[in-house]
Structures are given as C-alpha cells and as structure tokens.
Coordinates of C-alpha atoms and ligand atoms in Angstrom, one line a residue:
M266 CA 0.0 0.0 0.0
N267 CA 2.5 2.6 1.2
K268 CA 5.1 2.6 -1.6
L269 CA 8.7 3.8 -0.9
I270 CA 9.3 6.6 -3.4
Y271 CA 12.5 8.1 -2.1
E272 CA 15.3 7.1 0.3
G273 CA 17.8 9.6 1.6
K274 CA 20.6 9.1 4.1
A275 CA 18.4 9.8 7.1
K276 CA 14.8 9.5 5.9
Q277 CA 12.4 7.5 3.7
I278 CA 9.4 9.0 1.9
Y279 CA 6.4 6.8 1.2
T280 CA 3.1 7.4 -0.6
T281 CA -0.2 7.1 1.3
D282 CA -3.8 6.5 0.2
D283 CA -4.1 10.3 -0.3
P284 CA -2.1 11.4 -3.4
D285 CA -1.4 14.8 -1.8
I286 CA 0.1 13.3 1.4
Y287 CA 3.4 11.5 1.9
L288 CA 4.7 9.7 4.9
Q289 CA 8.1 10.7 6.1
K290 CA 10.0 8.1 8.2
F291 CA 13.1 9.0 10.1
K292 CA 15.9 6.5 10.2
D293 CA 18.6 5.8 12.9
D294 CA 21.2 5.9 10.1
A295 CA 23.7 8.7 10.3
T296 CA 26.2 9.7 7.6
A297 CA 28.8 12.4 7.4
F298 CA 31.3 13.8 4.8
N299 CA 29.0 12.9 2.0
G300 CA 28.4 9.4 3.1
L301 CA 32.1 8.6 3.8
K302 CA 31.3 8.0 7.5
K303 CA 28.4 5.8 8.3
D304 CA 26.8 4.4 11.4
K305 CA 23.6 4.3 13.4
I306 CA 22.7 6.5 16.3
S307 CA 20.2 4.7 18.6
H308 CA 16.8 6.2 18.7
K309 CA 17.8 9.0 16.3
G310 CA 14.7 8.4 14.1
E311 CA 12.3 8.9 17.1
I312 CA 14.3 11.8 18.5
N313 CA 14.5 13.7 15.2
N314 CA 10.9 13.0 14.4
T315 CA 9.8 14.5 17.7
I316 CA 12.1 17.5 17.5
S317 CA 11.1 18.3 13.9
S318 CA 7.4 17.9 14.7
V319 CA 7.6 20.4 17.6
I320 CA 9.6 22.9 15.5
F321 CA 7.4 22.6 12.5
E322 CA 4.3 23.2 14.7
Y323 CA 6.0 26.2 16.3
L324 CA 6.9 27.7 12.8
A325 CA 3.4 27.1 11.5
S326 CA 2.0 28.9 14.6
K327 CA 4.1 31.9 13.4
N328 CA 2.7 31.7 9.9
I329 CA 5.5 29.9 8.2
P330 CA 4.0 27.5 5.6
T331 CA 5.5 24.0 6.1
H332 CA 4.9 20.5 4.7
F333 CA 4.2 19.1 8.2
L334 CA 0.8 17.7 8.9
K335 CA 0.9 15.3 11.8
K336 CA 3.2 13.1 13.8
I337 CA 1.7 9.6 13.5
S338 CA 4.2 7.3 15.3
D339 CA 7.5 7.5 17.1
D340 CA 9.5 7.8 13.9
E341 CA 6.9 8.9 11.2
M342 CA 5.1 12.0 10.3
L343 CA 2.6 12.8 7.5
V344 CA 3.6 15.7 5.3
K345 CA 2.2 17.5 2.3
K346 CA 3.5 16.2 -1.0
V347 CA 5.9 18.7 -2.5
D348 CA 8.4 18.8 -5.3
I349 CA 11.7 19.4 -3.5
I350 CA 13.7 22.4 -4.8
K351 CA 17.2 21.1 -5.1
V352 CA 18.8 23.9 -3.2
E353 CA 20.0 23.4 0.4
V354 CA 19.7 26.7 2.2
V355 CA 22.2 27.2 5.0
C356 CA 21.8 30.0 7.5
R357 CA 24.6 30.9 9.9
N358 CA 24.7 33.0 13.0
V359 CA 28.0 31.9 14.5
A360 CA 31.2 30.8 12.6
A361 CA 31.6 27.0 12.6
G362 CA 32.0 24.0 10.3
S363 CA 32.8 24.9 6.7
L364 CA 33.0 28.6 7.5
V365 CA 36.0 27.8 9.6
K366 CA 37.4 25.1 7.4
K367 CA 37.0 26.8 4.0
F368 CA 37.2 30.5 4.8
G369 CA 39.3 30.7 8.0
F370 CA 36.7 32.2 10.3
E371 CA 37.4 31.8 14.0
E372 CA 35.1 29.1 15.4
G373 CA 32.5 30.4 17.8
K374 CA 32.6 34.0 16.7
D375 CA 29.2 35.7 16.4
L376 CA 28.6 36.9 12.8
E377 CA 27.5 40.5 12.5
K378 CA 24.5 39.5 10.4
P379 CA 23.3 36.1 9.3
I380 CA 25.0 34.5 6.3
I381 CA 22.8 32.7 3.8
E382 CA 24.5 30.1 1.5
Y383 CA 23.1 27.8 -1.2
Y384 CA 24.3 24.3 -1.8
L385 CA 23.2 22.1 -4.8
K386 CA 21.3 19.1 -3.4
S387 CA 23.1 16.3 -5.2
D388 CA 24.7 13.3 -3.6
E389 CA 26.6 12.5 -6.7
L390 CA 28.2 15.9 -6.9
G391 CA 28.8 16.2 -3.1
D392 CA 26.4 19.1 -2.5
P393 CA 28.7 21.9 -3.8
L394 CA 28.3 25.5 -2.6
F395 CA 26.9 27.6 -5.5
T396 CA 25.4 31.0 -6.2
D397 CA 22.1 32.5 -7.2
E398 CA 23.3 32.6 -10.8
H399 CA 24.0 28.9 -10.8
I400 CA 20.5 28.3 -9.4
Y401 CA 18.9 30.4 -12.2
A402 CA 21.1 28.8 -14.9
L403 CA 20.2 25.3 -13.8
G404 CA 16.5 26.2 -13.7
L405 CA 16.2 25.2 -10.0
A406 CA 14.4 28.4 -9.1
N407 CA 13.8 31.8 -10.6
K408 CA 14.7 35.1 -9.0
S409 CA 11.3 35.8 -7.4
E410 CA 11.2 32.2 -6.0
L411 CA 14.7 32.6 -4.6
D412 CA 13.8 35.9 -3.1
V413 CA 10.9 34.2 -1.3
I414 CA 13.2 31.4 -0.1
R415 CA 15.8 33.8 1.2
K416 CA 13.2 35.9 3.0
M417 CA 11.6 32.9 4.5
A418 CA 15.0 31.5 5.6
L419 CA 15.9 34.8 7.4
F420 CA 12.5 35.0 9.1
I421 CA 12.8 31.3 10.2
N422 CA 16.2 32.2 11.6
D423 CA 14.7 35.0 13.7
L424 CA 12.0 32.7 15.0
L425 CA 14.4 29.8 15.7
L426 CA 17.0 32.0 17.4
K427 CA 14.3 33.0 19.9
F428 CA 12.9 29.5 20.2
F429 CA 16.2 27.9 21.0
K430 CA 17.4 30.8 23.2
E431 CA 14.4 30.1 25.5
K432 CA 15.7 26.5 25.7
N433 CA 19.2 27.7 26.6
I434 CA 20.5 26.6 23.2
R435 CA 22.7 28.7 20.9
L436 CA 21.6 28.3 17.3
V437 CA 24.9 28.3 15.4
D438 CA 23.7 27.4 12.0
F439 CA 21.2 25.2 10.2
K440 CA 20.1 23.8 6.8
L441 CA 16.7 24.2 5.3
E442 CA 15.0 22.6 2.3
F443 CA 12.0 24.0 0.5
G444 CA 9.5 22.4 -1.9
K445 CA 6.6 23.4 -4.1
D446 CA 3.1 22.2 -3.1
K447 CA 0.3 21.3 -5.6
N448 CA -0.6 25.0 -5.9
N449 CA 3.0 25.9 -6.7
N450 CA 3.4 27.6 -3.3
I451 CA 6.9 27.4 -1.8
I452 CA 6.8 25.8 1.6
L453 CA 9.3 24.6 4.1
A454 CA 10.0 20.9 3.9
D455 CA 12.5 18.2 5.0
E456 CA 13.4 18.3 8.8
I457 CA 14.9 20.5 11.4
S458 CA 16.8 18.5 13.9
P459 CA 20.3 18.0 15.5
D460 CA 21.2 16.4 12.1
T461 CA 20.6 19.6 10.3
C462 CA 21.4 22.3 12.8
R463 CA 24.4 23.2 15.0
L464 CA 23.1 23.6 18.5
W465 CA 25.4 24.5 21.4
D466 CA 24.6 24.8 25.1
M467 CA 24.2 28.5 25.7
E468 CA 26.4 28.5 28.9
T469 CA 29.1 26.0 28.1
N470 CA 29.1 26.0 24.3
K471 CA 29.0 22.2 24.5
K472 CA 28.1 20.8 21.0
L473 CA 24.7 19.0 21.2
D474 CA 24.3 18.1 17.5
K475 CA 25.7 15.9 14.7
D476 CA 29.2 17.3 15.0
R477 CA 29.5 14.9 18.0
F478 CA 29.0 12.1 15.4
R479 CA 31.1 13.7 12.6
F480 CA 34.1 14.2 14.8
D481 CA 33.8 11.3 17.2
L482 CA 33.2 13.5 20.3
G483 CA 31.2 10.9 22.1
E484 CA 27.8 11.2 23.9
V485 CA 26.0 11.4 20.5
E486 CA 22.7 9.9 21.5
E487 CA 22.8 11.7 24.9
S488 CA 23.2 15.0 23.1
Y489 CA 20.3 14.4 20.7
L490 CA 18.2 13.4 23.7
E491 CA 19.2 16.5 25.6
I492 CA 17.9 18.6 22.7
K493 CA 14.7 16.6 22.5
N494 CA 14.2 17.1 26.3
R495 CA 14.8 20.8 26.1
V496 CA 12.6 21.3 22.9
A497 CA 9.8 18.8 23.6
G498 CA 10.2 18.6 27.3
Ligands
LIG637 P1 28.7 23.1 7.2 O1 29.3 24.1 8.1 O2 29.3 21.7 7.2 O3 28.6 23.6 5.8 O4 27.2 22.9 7.6 C1 26.3 24.0 7.8 C2 25.0 23.5 8.4 O5 24.3 22.7 7.5 C3 25.2 22.7 9.7 O6 24.1 23.1 10.6 C4 24.9 21.3 9.3 C5 24.0 21.4 8.1 N1 24.3 20.4 7.1 C6 23.2 19.6 6.7 O7 22.1 19.6 7.2 N2 23.5 18.7 5.7 C7 24.7 18.6 5.1 O8 24.9 17.8 4.2 C8 25.8 19.5 5.5 C9 27.1 19.4 4.9 C10 25.5 20.4 6.5

C-alpha cells in the first residue's frame, strides 16, 4: 500500500492513500562527509521526528508554511506532497563548520549578520556551494522564487533564534530545504533536527548536534536526547 518513493541518508518517503500526502519516516542511520562515514545513532529516528514535529508546529504557529501535517508514530510524520527544490539553504549566525574550514573564520565568533548560503542538493556531486546565478542557470528556481526562499530563511532564523534561546540553546547554523506544493506555493520541507542544525549549550558551548558524530566527540545519543528534552520537554 505505502510505496517507498525516495530514500535519503536519514529518511524515507512513502506514498499514502491520499495522493497529496506523503509519509516521512526518520531512520537511525547517520552519515557524514557525503556518506564517507556511516553508522547508526540509537533512537535518532524517534528523537528527530519528535524535535522536527515540535519545531514545524512552532513555525506554523508563526505563519511559516510547512509540509508538516501530523506526527503519526514514534518515527513517522505525515507531510504534504511537495516537489523538493534542489537547493539546500544554510543560514549561519556563528562561525563553525565549513566557514572555519574553507574560509578561515574563527570558530564560535558571532557573525555581525546572518550569512545565507546555497548548496546544490546532489549526492553524486557532493552538495557543492553555489550562487544564485547557478540556481537560475540550472533552472532550479527563478529570481522571485529565490527571493521568497531567502526571506523565509531569514524569518525562520529570527524565529528559531528566539525559540532555541528560551531553551538555553545557541543556534549556530542550520540547513533548510523548500518544496513546491500542488498549488506551486513554496513551503518549508525536510526536517529541522540536530542532524541539520548546529546547537550549542548557551552557557558552556557544548556541542549538542551531529558534530558529535562527525568528529567522534562521544555522547552522541545523549546530546540528541538533551535537545529533545529541552525542545519537547
Ligand atoms: P557546514 O558548516 O558543514 O557547511 O554545515 C552547515 C549547516 O548545515 C550545519 O548546521 C549542518 C547542516 N548540514 C546539513 O544539514 N547537511 C549537510 O549535508 C551538511 C554538509 C550540512
């Protein structure tokens, strides 16, 4: 009945009886460095489903259109069917990750204003950083669509900064994906979780996200659970 139509590194997408609704199932599998490092993080599927559900509900309450419909089991949610726009939108508030590695920023330094970056969503090509011009030339989005995406990403950043601050979490950076629904509206899709965000404890700057897995820092599941407890309490 439910047919698997897409499998990514951390999630599967299934059809449902309703042609406008998909089922998004979160896996325990974790990969890093474009699939070079692979393992499982126990209970990650359940934890990320819960965290993403809470965050999507919060964003919807602030008038952000999202694909989220309903959490239906520990590791599954129903979502609106969308055509994913193959642009990964990264928003950064604090220097970390590739900003440090590629451009020599000092890790942990607050950025004067958020930096938005675009990455081509392509496992084969290793998700390269690219520009608005590449996006138009590849026909992935036009200028007015990318303007909407950029504005939404910055607004989501404002909302999430406040949301996480209340939970004593420093939102360092995160990745968003958008899709087009059946009416061609651009809506937020994918997930928002410790897999797709850098989240540091506000007081100690302890990393509570996938960097613990990427760089073998230990306490991986514990950190994901810590975020779940603070976010979904
Ligand atoms: P980066 O510093 O490695 O470029 O990552 C920026 C943010 O994007 C970070 O919060 C992790 C997230 N991210 C993903 O969600 N998927 C990815 O494939 C990568 C490379 C980063």
